[in-house]
Short mmCIF file of C-alpha atoms and ligand atoms in Angstrom, two decimals:
data_model
loop_
_atom_site.label_atom_id
_atom_site.label_comp_id
_atom_site.label_asym_id
_atom_site.label_seq_id
_atom_site.Cartn_x
_atom_site.Cartn_y
_atom_site.Cartn_z
CA MET A 1 4.79 -0.59 -81.52
CA LEU A 2 7.60 -1.54 -83.90
CA GLY A 3 6.75 1.12 -86.46
CA GLY A 4 3.92 -0.39 -88.56
CA PRO A 5 0.36 0.99 -88.76
CA PRO A 6 -1.77 0.26 -85.65
CA ALA A 7 -4.26 -2.62 -85.80
CA PHE A 8 -7.08 -0.20 -84.82
CA PRO A 9 -6.28 3.25 -86.24
CA ASP A 10 -9.57 4.57 -84.78
CA ARG A 11 -9.00 2.80 -81.43
CA LEU A 12 -10.93 -0.14 -80.08
CA PRO A 13 -12.56 1.13 -76.85
CA PHE A 14 -12.38 -1.10 -73.79
CA PHE A 15 -16.09 -0.83 -73.31
CA ARG A 16 -19.31 0.68 -74.60
CA PRO A 17 -22.55 0.19 -72.62
CA ALA A 18 -25.26 -2.03 -74.13
CA LYS A 19 -27.97 0.64 -74.28
CA PRO A 20 -31.57 -0.30 -75.02
CA PRO A 21 -33.27 1.84 -77.71
CA LEU A 22 -34.27 5.29 -76.40
CA ASP A 23 -37.82 4.95 -77.80
CA ALA A 24 -38.37 1.84 -75.70
CA VAL A 25 -37.07 3.62 -72.58
CA THR A 26 -39.27 6.70 -73.02
CA ALA A 27 -42.36 4.57 -73.72
CA ARG A 28 -41.68 2.59 -70.55
CA LEU A 29 -41.06 5.69 -68.46
CA ALA A 30 -44.02 7.76 -69.73
CA PRO A 31 -46.79 6.56 -67.33
CA SER A 32 -44.72 7.25 -64.20
CA TYR A 33 -43.32 10.47 -65.60
CA ASP A 34 -46.75 11.80 -66.58
CA LYS A 35 -48.10 11.05 -63.10
CA GLY A 36 -45.14 12.85 -61.52
CA MET A 37 -43.86 9.66 -59.89
CA LEU A 38 -40.11 10.03 -60.36
CA THR A 39 -38.63 7.65 -57.81
CA ASN A 40 -39.25 4.27 -56.12
CA SER A 41 -42.69 3.77 -57.64
CA ALA A 42 -44.50 1.49 -60.14
CA LEU A 43 -41.54 0.86 -62.45
CA VAL A 44 -39.25 0.04 -59.53
CA ARG A 45 -41.87 -2.45 -58.24
CA GLU A 46 -42.12 -3.97 -61.74
CA LEU A 47 -38.33 -4.25 -61.96
CA GLU A 48 -38.12 -5.90 -58.53
CA GLN A 49 -40.75 -8.48 -59.52
CA ALA A 50 -39.17 -9.19 -62.89
CA ALA A 51 -35.71 -9.56 -61.32
CA ALA A 52 -37.06 -11.85 -58.58
CA ARG A 53 -38.63 -14.12 -61.23
CA ARG A 54 -35.45 -14.13 -63.28
CA LEU A 55 -33.22 -14.89 -60.26
CA ASP A 56 -35.71 -17.35 -58.75
CA VAL A 57 -35.69 -15.62 -55.34
CA PRO A 58 -38.67 -14.44 -53.27
CA HIS A 59 -37.39 -10.89 -52.65
CA VAL A 60 -35.54 -8.29 -54.68
CA VAL A 61 -35.05 -4.81 -53.24
CA ALA A 62 -33.93 -2.19 -55.76
CA VAL A 63 -31.45 0.41 -54.51
CA ALA A 64 -29.51 3.38 -55.88
CA SER A 65 -26.28 1.42 -56.42
CA CYS A 66 -24.60 -1.86 -55.62
CA THR A 67 -22.44 0.00 -53.10
CA THR A 68 -25.45 1.26 -51.12
CA GLY A 69 -27.00 -2.23 -51.32
CA LEU A 70 -23.83 -3.76 -49.84
CA MET A 71 -23.78 -1.03 -47.16
CA LEU A 72 -27.40 -1.64 -46.14
CA VAL A 73 -27.01 -5.44 -46.02
CA THR A 74 -23.80 -5.14 -43.98
CA GLN A 75 -25.47 -2.67 -41.61
CA ALA A 76 -28.31 -5.17 -41.14
CA LEU A 77 -26.09 -8.23 -40.59
CA THR A 78 -23.32 -6.79 -38.37
CA SER A 79 -22.76 -4.53 -35.39
CA ARG A 80 -20.47 -1.50 -35.43
CA GLY A 81 -16.80 -2.55 -35.26
CA ASP A 82 -17.44 -6.15 -36.42
CA THR A 83 -14.97 -7.74 -38.82
CA ALA A 84 -16.02 -8.62 -42.38
CA LEU A 85 -13.76 -11.11 -44.17
CA MET A 86 -13.55 -10.63 -47.94
CA PRO A 87 -11.18 -11.17 -50.86
CA SER A 88 -8.65 -8.45 -51.65
CA PHE A 89 -8.96 -9.36 -55.35
CA THR A 90 -12.22 -7.45 -55.89
CA PHE A 91 -13.37 -3.94 -56.68
CA SER A 92 -12.73 -1.33 -53.98
CA ALA A 93 -16.47 -0.84 -53.36
CA THR A 94 -16.74 -4.30 -51.74
CA ALA A 95 -14.51 -3.06 -48.91
CA HIS A 96 -15.72 0.55 -48.93
CA ALA A 97 -19.30 -0.60 -48.33
CA ALA A 98 -18.22 -2.52 -45.22
CA VAL A 99 -16.36 0.55 -43.90
CA TRP A 100 -19.38 2.84 -44.48
CA ALA A 101 -21.56 0.33 -42.64
CA GLY A 102 -19.25 0.49 -39.61
CA ALA A 103 -17.52 -2.86 -40.18
CA VAL A 104 -13.77 -3.49 -40.42
CA PRO A 105 -12.60 -5.33 -43.56
CA ARG A 106 -10.14 -8.19 -43.31
CA PHE A 107 -8.71 -9.59 -46.53
CA ALA A 108 -8.22 -13.17 -47.72
CA GLU A 109 -6.42 -14.67 -50.71
CA CYS A 110 -7.78 -15.47 -54.13
CA ASP A 111 -7.23 -18.65 -56.11
CA VAL A 112 -4.62 -18.07 -58.85
CA LEU A 113 -6.61 -19.87 -61.58
CA SER A 114 -10.24 -18.90 -60.90
CA CYS A 115 -9.37 -15.52 -59.31
CA GLN A 116 -12.14 -16.26 -56.77
CA LEU A 117 -11.98 -16.15 -52.96
CA ASP A 118 -9.65 -18.93 -51.74
CA VAL A 119 -11.97 -20.66 -49.28
CA ASP A 120 -9.13 -22.58 -47.59
CA ASP A 121 -7.23 -19.37 -46.94
CA ALA A 122 -10.43 -17.67 -45.73
CA ALA A 123 -10.95 -20.55 -43.26
CA LYS A 124 -7.63 -19.67 -41.59
CA ARG A 125 -8.63 -16.03 -41.16
CA LEU A 126 -12.11 -16.54 -39.71
CA ASP A 127 -11.25 -15.93 -36.06
CA GLY A 128 -13.57 -13.21 -34.73
CA VAL A 129 -15.24 -12.63 -38.13
CA ALA A 130 -18.93 -11.60 -38.10
CA LEU A 131 -19.64 -11.57 -41.84
CA LEU A 132 -18.16 -13.47 -44.81
CA VAL A 133 -18.22 -11.61 -48.13
CA ALA A 134 -17.34 -13.08 -51.53
CA THR A 135 -17.40 -11.55 -55.01
CA HIS A 136 -18.44 -13.42 -58.17
CA VAL A 137 -15.31 -12.22 -59.95
CA PHE A 138 -15.81 -11.06 -63.57
CA GLY A 139 -19.29 -12.60 -63.57
CA ALA A 140 -18.22 -16.20 -62.90
CA PRO A 141 -19.85 -17.86 -59.86
CA CYS A 142 -17.36 -18.06 -56.97
CA ARG A 143 -18.26 -21.64 -55.88
CA PRO A 144 -20.88 -20.08 -53.61
CA GLU A 145 -21.89 -23.30 -51.82
CA ALA A 146 -18.29 -23.70 -50.57
CA VAL A 147 -18.43 -20.13 -49.22
CA GLU A 148 -21.81 -20.86 -47.61
CA ALA A 149 -20.47 -24.06 -46.03
CA LEU A 150 -17.49 -22.22 -44.53
CA ALA A 151 -19.73 -19.53 -43.02
CA ALA A 152 -22.14 -22.17 -41.69
CA GLU A 153 -19.29 -23.82 -39.77
CA SER A 154 -18.86 -20.62 -37.75
CA GLY A 155 -22.54 -19.69 -37.79
CA ILE A 156 -21.97 -16.34 -39.53
CA PRO A 157 -23.94 -14.77 -42.40
CA VAL A 158 -22.72 -14.58 -46.02
CA LEU A 159 -23.01 -11.68 -48.41
CA PHE A 160 -22.19 -12.05 -52.10
CA ASP A 161 -21.01 -9.08 -54.12
CA ALA A 162 -22.74 -10.07 -57.36
CA ALA A 163 -22.08 -6.72 -59.09
CA HIS A 164 -20.83 -8.56 -62.22
CA ALA A 165 -23.09 -11.56 -62.15
CA PHE A 166 -26.70 -10.79 -63.19
CA GLY A 167 -27.52 -13.74 -65.46
CA ALA A 168 -24.74 -16.06 -64.24
CA THR A 169 -25.63 -19.62 -63.26
CA ARG A 170 -23.96 -22.08 -60.90
CA ALA A 171 -24.59 -25.66 -62.11
CA GLY A 172 -27.81 -24.40 -63.70
CA ARG A 173 -28.97 -22.43 -60.66
CA PRO A 174 -29.13 -18.64 -61.02
CA VAL A 175 -26.69 -16.58 -58.99
CA GLY A 176 -28.90 -14.46 -56.70
CA GLY A 177 -30.26 -17.09 -54.33
CA PHE A 178 -27.03 -17.90 -52.46
CA GLY A 179 -26.06 -16.72 -48.99
CA ASP A 180 -28.08 -14.24 -46.93
CA ALA A 181 -28.11 -11.74 -49.78
CA GLU A 182 -26.56 -11.11 -53.18
CA VAL A 183 -26.14 -7.58 -54.50
CA PHE A 184 -26.06 -6.73 -58.22
CA SER A 185 -24.90 -3.50 -59.87
CA MET A 186 -26.61 -1.71 -62.76
CA SER A 187 -23.91 0.93 -63.33
CA PRO A 188 -22.97 1.45 -67.00
CA THR A 189 -20.05 -1.01 -67.16
CA LYS A 190 -22.12 -3.86 -65.74
CA VAL A 191 -24.07 -6.41 -67.77
CA LEU A 192 -27.57 -5.30 -66.78
CA ALA A 193 -27.18 -1.54 -67.12
CA ALA A 194 -29.59 1.13 -65.89
CA GLY A 195 -27.16 4.07 -65.76
CA GLU A 196 -26.91 3.64 -62.00
CA GLY A 197 -28.65 1.26 -59.64
CA GLY A 198 -28.41 -1.92 -57.60
CA LEU A 199 -30.56 -4.95 -56.84
CA VAL A 200 -30.43 -6.89 -53.58
CA ALA A 201 -31.72 -10.46 -53.85
CA THR A 202 -32.56 -12.38 -50.69
CA ARG A 203 -34.64 -15.30 -49.42
CA ASP A 204 -35.03 -13.64 -46.01
CA PRO A 205 -38.28 -11.64 -45.72
CA GLU A 206 -37.13 -9.77 -42.59
CA LEU A 207 -33.89 -8.70 -44.24
CA ALA A 208 -35.85 -7.58 -47.32
CA GLU A 209 -38.16 -5.46 -45.14
CA ARG A 210 -35.22 -3.93 -43.30
CA LEU A 211 -33.60 -3.03 -46.66
CA ARG A 212 -36.83 -1.40 -47.88
CA LEU A 213 -36.76 0.79 -44.77
CA GLY A 214 -33.01 1.32 -45.03
CA ARG A 215 -33.12 2.65 -48.57
CA ASP A 216 -35.65 5.26 -47.39
CA TYR A 217 -33.77 6.78 -44.39
CA GLY A 218 -35.01 4.02 -42.05
CA ASN A 219 -38.44 5.65 -42.13
CA PRO A 220 -41.36 3.26 -41.51
CA GLY A 221 -43.79 5.87 -42.88
CA ASP A 222 -44.37 8.12 -39.88
CA TYR A 223 -40.93 9.81 -39.92
CA ASP A 224 -40.08 8.18 -36.59
CA THR A 225 -36.99 6.51 -38.12
CA LEU A 226 -35.96 3.12 -36.75
CA PHE A 227 -32.24 3.34 -37.58
CA ALA A 228 -29.82 5.49 -39.56
CA GLY A 229 -30.82 4.57 -43.10
CA LEU A 230 -29.78 6.11 -46.39
CA ASN A 231 -31.38 7.66 -49.36
CA ALA A 232 -30.69 4.65 -51.55
CA ARG A 233 -33.90 4.72 -53.58
CA LEU A 234 -33.81 3.79 -57.25
CA SER A 235 -35.41 6.37 -59.54
CA GLU A 236 -38.20 5.52 -61.98
CA LEU A 237 -35.95 6.81 -64.78
CA HIS A 238 -33.30 4.25 -63.95
CA ALA A 239 -35.91 1.51 -63.51
CA ALA A 240 -37.23 2.23 -67.04
CA VAL A 241 -33.73 1.74 -68.50
CA ALA A 242 -33.23 -1.39 -66.36
CA LEU A 243 -36.52 -2.97 -67.50
CA CYS A 244 -35.63 -2.39 -71.15
CA SER A 245 -32.13 -3.81 -70.54
CA LEU A 246 -33.68 -6.83 -68.85
CA ASP A 247 -35.81 -7.48 -71.99
CA GLU A 248 -32.56 -7.70 -73.99
CA LEU A 249 -30.55 -9.60 -71.39
CA ASP A 250 -30.65 -13.09 -72.90
CA ASP A 251 -29.49 -11.87 -76.31
CA HIS A 252 -26.85 -9.73 -74.63
CA LEU A 253 -25.54 -12.66 -72.55
CA ALA A 254 -25.48 -14.95 -75.59
CA ILE A 255 -23.36 -12.41 -77.49
CA ARG A 256 -20.96 -11.93 -74.55
CA ARG A 257 -20.54 -15.69 -74.15
CA ALA A 258 -19.92 -16.14 -77.87
CA LEU A 259 -17.32 -13.35 -77.88
CA ALA A 260 -15.64 -14.87 -74.80
CA ALA A 261 -15.57 -18.30 -76.48
CA ARG A 262 -13.86 -16.75 -79.54
CA TYR A 263 -11.28 -15.06 -77.31
CA ARG A 264 -10.65 -18.29 -75.43
CA ALA A 265 -10.31 -20.38 -78.58
CA GLY A 266 -7.89 -17.88 -80.13
CA LEU A 267 -5.83 -17.27 -77.00
CA ALA A 268 -5.40 -21.01 -76.35
CA ASP A 269 -2.63 -20.92 -78.97
CA VAL A 270 -0.78 -17.95 -77.43
CA PRO A 271 1.84 -19.12 -74.89
CA GLY A 272 1.75 -17.40 -71.49
CA ILE A 273 -1.80 -16.02 -71.77
CA ALA A 274 -4.27 -17.84 -69.51
CA GLY A 275 -7.96 -17.04 -69.08
CA GLN A 276 -9.78 -17.08 -65.73
CA THR A 277 -10.99 -20.66 -65.15
CA VAL A 278 -14.75 -21.14 -64.88
CA ASP A 279 -16.20 -24.42 -63.55
CA VAL A 280 -17.59 -26.52 -66.45
CA ASP A 281 -21.21 -26.48 -65.29
CA ASP A 282 -21.20 -22.73 -64.64
CA ALA A 283 -22.16 -19.90 -66.97
CA SER A 284 -20.32 -16.60 -66.51
CA THR A 285 -21.71 -13.28 -67.69
CA TYR A 286 -18.19 -12.38 -68.86
CA LYS A 287 -18.64 -8.93 -67.42
CA ASP A 288 -14.88 -8.93 -68.00
CA LEU A 289 -12.65 -11.12 -70.12
CA THR A 290 -9.56 -11.05 -67.95
CA VAL A 291 -6.36 -12.91 -68.77
CA ILE A 292 -3.24 -13.60 -66.71
CA VAL A 293 0.06 -12.79 -68.43
CA ASP A 294 2.95 -15.10 -67.54
CA GLU A 295 6.05 -13.20 -68.69
CA SER A 296 8.26 -16.31 -68.57
CA GLN A 297 6.23 -17.86 -71.43
CA PHE A 298 4.74 -14.83 -73.15
CA GLY A 299 8.02 -12.92 -73.27
CA VAL A 300 6.57 -9.56 -72.20
CA ASP A 301 5.11 -8.65 -68.82
CA ARG A 302 1.60 -7.31 -68.21
CA ASP A 303 2.61 -3.65 -68.29
CA GLY A 304 4.62 -4.16 -71.48
CA LEU A 305 1.64 -5.92 -73.06
CA VAL A 306 -0.70 -3.07 -72.05
CA ARG A 307 1.68 -0.53 -73.68
CA ALA A 308 1.93 -2.60 -76.86
CA LEU A 309 -1.86 -3.02 -77.08
CA LYS A 310 -2.28 0.71 -76.58
CA ALA A 311 0.15 1.38 -79.44
CA GLU A 312 -2.09 -0.86 -81.59
CA GLY A 313 -5.15 1.20 -80.58
CA ILE A 314 -6.51 -1.43 -78.16
CA ASP A 315 -7.81 -0.09 -74.85
CA THR A 316 -7.56 -2.36 -71.77
CA ARG A 317 -8.05 -2.23 -67.98
CA PRO A 318 -5.98 -3.90 -65.24
CA TYR A 319 -8.94 -5.42 -63.32
CA PHE A 320 -8.23 -5.74 -60.34
CA TRP A 321 -4.96 -3.91 -59.80
CA PRO A 322 -3.92 -2.71 -57.33
CA PRO A 323 -5.64 -5.28 -55.09
CA VAL A 324 -7.73 -3.64 -52.36
CA HIS A 325 -5.26 -4.39 -49.53
CA ARG A 326 -2.58 -2.47 -51.48
CA GLN A 327 -4.73 0.61 -52.05
CA GLN A 328 -3.98 3.78 -50.08
CA ALA A 329 -7.43 3.67 -48.49
CA TYR A 330 -6.47 0.45 -46.65
CA ALA A 331 -2.81 1.20 -45.93
CA GLY A 332 -3.28 1.43 -42.15
CA LEU A 333 -5.40 -1.70 -41.75
CA SER A 334 -3.99 -4.68 -39.89
CA ASP A 335 -5.19 -8.27 -39.93
CA THR A 336 -6.04 -9.27 -36.37
CA SER A 337 -6.61 -12.97 -37.19
CA GLY A 338 -3.03 -13.93 -36.33
CA VAL A 339 -2.46 -15.21 -39.90
CA PRO A 340 0.29 -13.30 -41.77
CA GLU A 341 -1.21 -10.34 -43.57
CA GLU A 342 0.73 -10.95 -46.76
CA LEU A 343 -1.39 -12.06 -49.68
CA PRO A 344 1.20 -13.45 -52.13
CA SER A 345 -1.30 -15.19 -54.45
CA THR A 346 -3.39 -12.04 -54.68
CA ASP A 347 -0.29 -9.95 -55.45
CA TRP A 348 0.80 -12.53 -58.05
CA VAL A 349 -2.56 -12.52 -59.87
CA SER A 350 -3.13 -8.81 -59.54
CA SER A 351 0.23 -7.85 -61.05
CA ARG A 352 -0.41 -10.11 -64.08
CA VAL A 353 -4.04 -9.41 -65.03
CA VAL A 354 -5.34 -7.47 -67.97
CA SER A 355 -8.96 -7.21 -69.13
CA LEU A 356 -9.50 -7.13 -72.89
CA PRO A 357 -12.29 -5.29 -74.76
CA LEU A 358 -15.59 -7.21 -74.64
CA TRP A 359 -18.89 -5.48 -75.30
CA ARG A 360 -22.14 -6.36 -77.00
CA ASP A 361 -21.83 -4.07 -80.00
CA MET A 362 -18.12 -4.65 -80.70
CA PRO A 363 -17.14 -4.40 -84.37
CA PRO A 364 -17.26 -7.82 -86.10
CA GLY A 365 -13.86 -9.46 -86.22
CA ALA A 366 -12.42 -7.24 -83.47
CA VAL A 367 -11.85 -10.23 -81.16
CA GLU A 368 -9.85 -12.07 -83.85
CA THR A 369 -7.76 -8.96 -84.50
CA VAL A 370 -6.98 -8.52 -80.78
CA VAL A 371 -5.97 -12.20 -80.59
CA GLU A 372 -3.74 -11.78 -83.67
CA VAL A 373 -2.10 -8.72 -82.12
CA LEU A 374 -1.42 -10.66 -78.91
CA ALA A 375 0.15 -13.48 -80.93
CA ARG A 376 2.31 -10.96 -82.82
CA ILE A 377 3.43 -9.30 -79.57
CA HIS A 378 4.50 -12.73 -78.32
CA ALA A 379 6.32 -13.45 -81.59
CA HIS A 380 8.19 -10.13 -81.40
CA ALA A 381 8.70 -10.16 -77.63
CA GLU A 382 12.49 -9.96 -77.80
CA GLN A 383 12.49 -7.06 -80.22
CA MET A 384 9.92 -5.25 -78.09
CA THR A 385 11.71 -5.60 -74.77
CA ALA A 386 14.98 -4.54 -76.45
CA GLN A 387 13.24 -1.46 -77.82
CA GLU A 388 11.82 -0.65 -74.39
CA ASP A 389 15.21 -0.95 -72.71
CA PRO A 390 16.76 2.54 -72.90
CA ALA A 391 20.27 0.97 -73.01
CA CYS A 392 19.39 -0.62 -76.38
CA VAL A 393 18.05 2.51 -78.05
CA PRO A 394 20.70 3.62 -80.54
C1 PLP B 1 -19.05 -2.00 -59.86
C2 PLP B 1 -18.82 -2.81 -58.65
C3 PLP B 1 -19.37 -2.45 -57.42
C4 PLP B 1 -20.08 -1.15 -57.21
O1 PLP B 1 -21.25 -1.04 -57.96
P1 PLP B 1 -22.02 0.37 -58.02
O2 PLP B 1 -23.35 0.01 -58.59
O3 PLP B 1 -21.21 1.23 -58.93
O4 PLP B 1 -22.10 0.89 -56.65
C5 PLP B 1 -19.21 -3.30 -56.34
N1 PLP B 1 -18.51 -4.44 -56.45
C6 PLP B 1 -17.94 -4.82 -57.62
C7 PLP B 1 -17.21 -6.13 -57.69
C8 PLP B 1 -18.06 -4.00 -58.75
O5 PLP B 1 -17.45 -4.34 -59.88
#
């Protein structure tokens, strides 16, 4: 940024998927492939059983994506036109799924330290709400029992967007068994990757059965469909990748947690850079290592930091910015709860977040180099902002 050679001349990518070995995938796929069973067959059943054991839940229904899983659960738990209350600090798909299922999203605040749904703010916006949705942000559990307790007060169901959280634990208990259902993603940037895919975990046998019908057009077997379902089946090809990824999951999680610990230890000494807080008894998957940049202490704002990191060859993402309520797709939506629609905490967090590179096969020492670069950017903050100010360019 200030003229020296970049820290990563060949670029440090934000992310590379943790792929299982191709040989293992083809060996796993072969029996189904040879029989001509290409979708929703033996490997999908095996994946559902393995995931149910791992998550300690009675039912797992595999679907084509987390988005379709969220759509099908919302369709099952709400009626057309119902309101679903959810955080704005989440990925757009949380809200899109509600819209596709015929529900109307309403947004609540996030906590500025944990980045999770602010349950107290949600409580104020519950009037007329039919479904409460919360995301386990960046793979850290979102205090799910507090979300469940709030929903129980109004007698409404709870859906967790667990896209980031396969392998996370809340005080020792696996994420997956909370609420009416939890939906995981297996798209390439997620921790348990299958290429594409989703897993719905639930304790409710009737909901599980409805989802099995829903992923197959709503067809009970005789083509006399019971409701407007989807094609949300998971293919055997994706299930083969998922099963191999599941075999490697514990090693993968251990590596992610070790990398996150190194980031946290290093960044503790950099003023104005704060990590997402995770409750002490909880284990995050660290799907993302997101930090909040406080310009008043760090000396450079988030966008300035992103530009400086880019100049050093370090690729980042602003997860989650813009927040969902600020996205064009939701521009016309109004909050009918009577509580002001403004979400100042969400805007505050969202405009200050940046996610740093964290992936299983990262080059050794890359974390320490990124931390060093951040410390140097802080040390040279004045010089950098002067250089960026066109009035100061000679
Ligand atoms: C990725 C993601 C989704 C969507 O998952 P797909 O499997 O791509 O449909 C939903 N919610 C969150 C929080 C996500 O990060």
